[in-house]
């Protein structure tokens, strides 16, 4: 017998993805990977929205996902531009190289 | 057979509520268009400046009209409660717009002297300001999120706008990574609150919490905590302040001034609105969190500032401490506390932009001379600038007869009235400690001589002079005659509370 997959499974999965993204952002040093971690966090939030929308039987939560997608796309465009600008100056993009400012 | 199709009912839109944002957005788009059509022709930067100021003035006129309408007709919501137009939002909208005008005035000469005179800079600043305005009148968590992104994304670019300077690049990247992180946290917070209450509308959440018991309280609390984290990042409250010193130091100085004044006002607009409107009933729960944030911000901002040698960095720590004072008003959680917080943001915008205007000129070409040593003997070389900076620093420290004193007093009084004596004591102690580092700069300017040959200071140009005069005038005016502005801020909160 297969147990029914309830909404809670998706919520837990989303929470796990969000945690992986958050931890990844804090421990990884490659800027591109950090960037991917942010995307993971945003999509975890999306999954949560869709799941709750399904559980609450409310279409509002699904619409929010579209807003998030647009925002994420805009963020990607700007973020990659900043990373490329840094690449050009210093041939590498790990967070440890970027250390002029401190104190 | 196709059944009867129910027509889609579109919500009614009160365009006046959106007009200020539209004016700024349109000006931003026009500038990009002008740049695309005129390419590198000589007049393009001048034309962009004109468009930018026309846009800001139009926006200001609409905000003035909104203020009058709200005073006479009362607050209202539009687009199904997505946008809430009330005195609170209009007041902070004014703060944002004034900060934008002052930052634009500072930017023009700066961009020319650094060889960065690209119209895109102005467009980005206007779009960011449009996002901030949307934030001040947001009536729904989704609108808060979208506005947060509209204001943040242009700021990431602006922070890294001086591509040749390593520090600016670094500021852009750090702000981007941590900003994106905080946005994601904020979004997840919205998702959890939505799951617990079934709505993202601020008044909807309040209504739900008043009428129902939440089944999964843990989800709601986790959501609220994540919302606090996300907004804490934006207003640079400790312990979410790690990015602030680096970004404030590395970003072009006019952008730093813009971030310290306008972004803080917009971030607090969302914070006050979310906690005051949506979670007003849960005051007992968020109260302690705000107390912690305020205390940490005050302590970190005041103590860590003591050891800074870079003046921009020092002002960054001071801005963290000021976030703590505004949070004190929120901590009081009374109408008076909210009014004090609003007035604080208004006065702080002038004090901090004025201080950065001086830093901008002392920084010289290259925007690198911000060490305390560069300020040695400044009183001899540029008495006007040294005097102005002394005034702004003392005002930030809370010297009597300046606006800085009045707003600090208001915040302290609000916490005393609410019986939050512990908070008041922390605030008073922090302002004593912070006075030390403000005085360190003053001492360097007046009581020491430069080691080597004195570095020449840039001449004051008319636009910067205008900013300095306006900032001094308003700070002094509120210091001597706080009455008008107090009523102004109190009215704003009363409408918001109604």
Tab-separated table of N, CA and C in Angstrom, chain A residues 17-82:
chain	number	residue	atom	x	y	z
A	17	UNK	N	14.844	22.436	0.996
A	17	UNK	CA	15.508	23.152	-0.092
A	17	UNK	C	15.952	24.532	0.368
A	18	UNK	N	15.057	25.198	1.114
A	18	UNK	CA	15.377	26.534	1.597
A	18	UNK	C	16.600	26.488	2.510
A	19	UNK	N	16.626	25.481	3.395
A	19	UNK	CA	17.760	25.368	4.317
A	19	UNK	C	19.048	25.089	3.559
A	20	UNK	N	18.957	24.170	2.555
A	20	UNK	CA	20.158	23.865	1.770
A	20	UNK	C	20.669	25.141	1.096
A	21	UNK	N	19.729	25.899	0.527
A	21	UNK	CA	20.121	27.148	-0.134
A	21	UNK	C	20.774	28.112	0.837
A	22	UNK	N	20.160	28.281	2.007
A	22	UNK	CA	20.685	29.243	2.982
A	22	UNK	C	22.067	28.825	3.463
A	23	UNK	N	22.217	27.524	3.768
A	23	UNK	CA	23.524	27.066	4.245
A	23	UNK	C	24.556	27.180	3.132
A	24	UNK	N	24.145	26.790	1.920
A	24	UNK	CA	25.060	26.878	0.788
A	24	UNK	C	25.563	28.291	0.590
A	25	UNK	N	24.663	29.264	0.707
A	25	UNK	CA	25.064	30.657	0.518
A	25	UNK	C	26.098	31.069	1.558
A	26	UNK	N	25.942	30.528	2.762
A	26	UNK	CA	26.838	30.960	3.833
A	26	UNK	C	28.188	30.256	3.777
A	27	UNK	N	28.221	28.989	3.281
A	27	UNK	CA	29.499	28.272	3.353
A	27	UNK	C	30.258	28.237	2.031
A	28	UNK	N	29.568	28.319	0.880
A	28	UNK	CA	30.284	28.241	-0.386
A	28	UNK	C	30.980	29.555	-0.688
A	29	UNK	N	32.140	29.499	-1.388
A	29	UNK	CA	32.896	30.717	-1.638
A	29	UNK	C	32.804	31.180	-3.084
A	30	UNK	N	32.339	30.304	-3.967
A	30	UNK	CA	32.232	30.702	-5.361
A	30	UNK	C	30.968	31.543	-5.552
A	31	UNK	N	31.138	32.733	-6.128
A	31	UNK	CA	30.006	33.645	-6.214
A	31	UNK	C	28.878	33.059	-7.048
A	32	UNK	N	29.234	32.342	-8.120
A	32	UNK	CA	28.185	31.769	-8.962
A	32	UNK	C	27.369	30.722	-8.202
A	33	UNK	N	28.069	29.928	-7.383
A	33	UNK	CA	27.342	28.929	-6.602
A	33	UNK	C	26.470	29.605	-5.560
A	34	UNK	N	26.985	30.686	-4.938
A	34	UNK	CA	26.188	31.428	-3.959
A	34	UNK	C	24.908	31.941	-4.610
A	35	UNK	N	25.086	32.369	-5.847
A	35	UNK	CA	23.998	32.896	-6.619
A	35	UNK	C	22.931	31.824	-6.877
A	36	UNK	N	23.412	30.607	-7.211
A	36	UNK	CA	22.490	29.493	-7.434
A	36	UNK	C	21.750	29.156	-6.141
A	37	UNK	N	22.416	29.319	-5.022
A	37	UNK	CA	21.775	29.040	-3.743
A	37	UNK	C	20.603	29.989	-3.495
A	38	UNK	N	20.785	31.256	-3.909
A	38	UNK	CA	19.691	32.212	-3.755
A	38	UNK	C	18.495	31.757	-4.581
A	39	UNK	N	18.773	31.291	-5.805
A	39	UNK	CA	17.693	30.802	-6.661
A	39	UNK	C	16.972	29.630	-6.011
A	40	UNK	N	17.754	28.769	-5.380
A	40	UNK	CA	17.169	27.613	-4.694
A	40	UNK	C	16.217	28.085	-3.595
A	41	UNK	N	16.649	29.109	-2.848
A	41	UNK	CA	15.802	29.624	-1.766
A	41	UNK	C	14.511	30.213	-2.315
A	42	UNK	N	14.638	30.980	-3.417
A	42	UNK	CA	13.442	31.590	-3.999
A	42	UNK	C	12.469	30.509	-4.467
A	43	UNK	N	13.014	29.446	-5.081
A	43	UNK	CA	12.134	28.403	-5.581
A	43	UNK	C	11.538	27.578	-4.456
A	44	UNK	N	12.256	27.468	-3.354
A	44	UNK	CA	11.667	26.810	-2.189
A	44	UNK	C	10.452	27.594	-1.715
A	45	UNK	N	10.573	28.913	-1.713
A	45	UNK	CA	9.437	29.753	-1.330
A	45	UNK	C	8.292	29.556	-2.319
A	46	UNK	N	8.620	29.442	-3.609
A	46	UNK	CA	7.595	29.207	-4.625
A	46	UNK	C	6.832	27.925	-4.366
A	47	UNK	N	7.582	26.872	-4.069
A	47	UNK	CA	6.967	25.572	-3.819
A	47	UNK	C	6.030	25.672	-2.617
A	48	UNK	N	6.484	26.410	-1.597
A	48	UNK	CA	5.634	26.599	-0.418
A	48	UNK	C	4.344	27.313	-0.779
A	49	UNK	N	4.474	28.344	-1.612
A	49	UNK	CA	3.285	29.091	-2.025
A	49	UNK	C	2.294	28.183	-2.735
A	50	UNK	N	2.801	27.412	-3.705
A	50	UNK	CA	1.911	26.555	-4.495
A	50	UNK	C	1.241	25.515	-3.607
A	51	UNK	N	2.026	24.941	-2.688
A	51	UNK	CA	1.460	23.923	-1.807
A	51	UNK	C	0.364	24.498	-0.925
A	52	UNK	N	0.650	25.646	-0.335
A	52	UNK	CA	-0.358	26.258	0.530
A	52	UNK	C	-1.589	26.640	-0.277
A	53	UNK	N	-1.375	27.144	-1.507
A	53	UNK	CA	-2.503	27.526	-2.344
A	53	UNK	C	-3.391	26.317	-2.587
A	54	UNK	N	-2.771	25.163	-2.812
A	54	UNK	CA	-3.499	23.917	-3.053
A	54	UNK	C	-4.242	23.497	-1.782
A	55	UNK	N	-3.556	23.583	-0.648
A	55	UNK	CA	-4.176	23.159	0.602
A	55	UNK	C	-5.322	24.083	1.002
A	56	UNK	N	-5.148	25.379	0.725
A	56	UNK	CA	-6.164	26.350	1.125
A	56	UNK	C	-7.231	26.502	0.059
A	57	UNK	N	-6.996	25.853	-1.099
A	57	UNK	CA	-7.914	25.980	-2.215
A	57	UNK	C	-8.105	27.439	-2.631
A	58	UNK	N	-6.989	28.146	-2.763
A	58	UNK	CA	-7.026	29.574	-3.045
A	58	UNK	C	-6.018	29.833	-4.160
A	59	UNK	N	-6.476	30.489	-5.222
A	59	UNK	CA	-5.586	30.647	-6.375
A	59	UNK	C	-4.531	31.734	-6.131
A	60	UNK	N	-4.759	32.574	-5.129
A	60	UNK	CA	-3.852	33.699	-4.858
A	60	UNK	C	-2.401	33.282	-4.712
A	61	UNK	N	-2.184	32.194	-4.003
A	61	UNK	CA	-0.820	31.748	-3.753
A	61	UNK	C	-0.100	31.347	-5.026
A	62	UNK	N	-0.858	30.825	-6.004
A	62	UNK	CA	-0.218	30.420	-7.252
A	62	UNK	C	0.160	31.626	-8.091
A	63	UNK	N	-0.638	32.693	-7.982
A	63	UNK	CA	-0.339	33.894	-8.759
A	63	UNK	C	0.959	34.535	-8.273
A	64	UNK	N	1.180	34.450	-6.946
A	64	UNK	CA	2.375	35.074	-6.379
A	64	UNK	C	3.639	34.501	-7.022
A	65	UNK	N	3.576	33.212	-7.388
A	65	UNK	CA	4.744	32.565	-7.983
A	65	UNK	C	5.199	33.301	-9.245
A	66	UNK	N	4.225	33.797	-10.029
A	66	UNK	CA	4.607	34.530	-11.242
A	66	UNK	C	5.418	35.779	-10.898
A	67	UNK	N	4.974	36.473	-9.855
A	67	UNK	CA	5.720	37.660	-9.423
A	67	UNK	C	7.145	37.276	-9.038
A	68	UNK	N	7.242	36.183	-8.296
A	68	UNK	CA	8.576	35.748	-7.853
A	68	UNK	C	9.463	35.411	-9.042
A	69	UNK	N	8.878	34.747	-10.054
A	69	UNK	CA	9.678	34.367	-11.218
A	69	UNK	C	10.232	35.607	-11.910
A	70	UNK	N	9.374	36.625	-12.076
A	70	UNK	CA	9.818	37.847	-12.740
A	70	UNK	C	10.940	38.503	-11.943
A	71	UNK	N	10.726	38.585	-10.628
A	71	UNK	CA	11.735	39.202	-9.766
A	71	UNK	C	13.049	38.437	-9.841
A	72	UNK	N	12.951	37.090	-9.820
A	72	UNK	CA	14.169	36.277	-9.864
A	72	UNK	C	14.902	36.517	-11.177
A	73	UNK	N	14.147	36.633	-12.277
A	73	UNK	CA	14.784	36.866	-13.568
A	73	UNK	C	15.528	38.191	-13.576
A	74	UNK	N	14.885	39.230	-13.021
A	74	UNK	CA	15.530	40.546	-12.974
A	74	UNK	C	16.792	40.479	-12.119
A	75	UNK	N	16.697	39.723	-11.031
A	75	UNK	CA	17.846	39.612	-10.139
A	75	UNK	C	19.002	38.905	-10.831
A	76	UNK	N	18.668	37.861	-11.617
A	76	UNK	CA	19.703	37.123	-12.346
A	76	UNK	C	20.437	38.066	-13.291
A	77	UNK	N	19.665	38.867	-14.030
A	77	UNK	CA	20.286	39.756	-15.018
A	77	UNK	C	21.289	40.684	-14.353
A	78	UNK	N	20.850	41.319	-13.264
A	78	UNK	CA	21.724	42.274	-12.588
A	78	UNK	C	22.892	41.574	-11.904
A	79	UNK	N	22.590	40.455	-11.254
A	79	UNK	CA	23.633	39.738	-10.527
A	79	UNK	C	24.736	39.254	-11.444
A	80	UNK	N	24.358	38.664	-12.584
A	80	UNK	CA	25.380	38.178	-13.508
A	80	UNK	C	26.213	39.332	-14.043
A	81	UNK	N	25.553	40.471	-14.304
A	81	UNK	CA	26.298	41.632	-14.801
A	81	UNK	C	27.360	42.056	-13.794
A	82	UNK	N	26.977	42.070	-12.513
A	82	UNK	CA	27.940	42.468	-11.478
A	82	UNK	C	29.085	41.459	-11.416
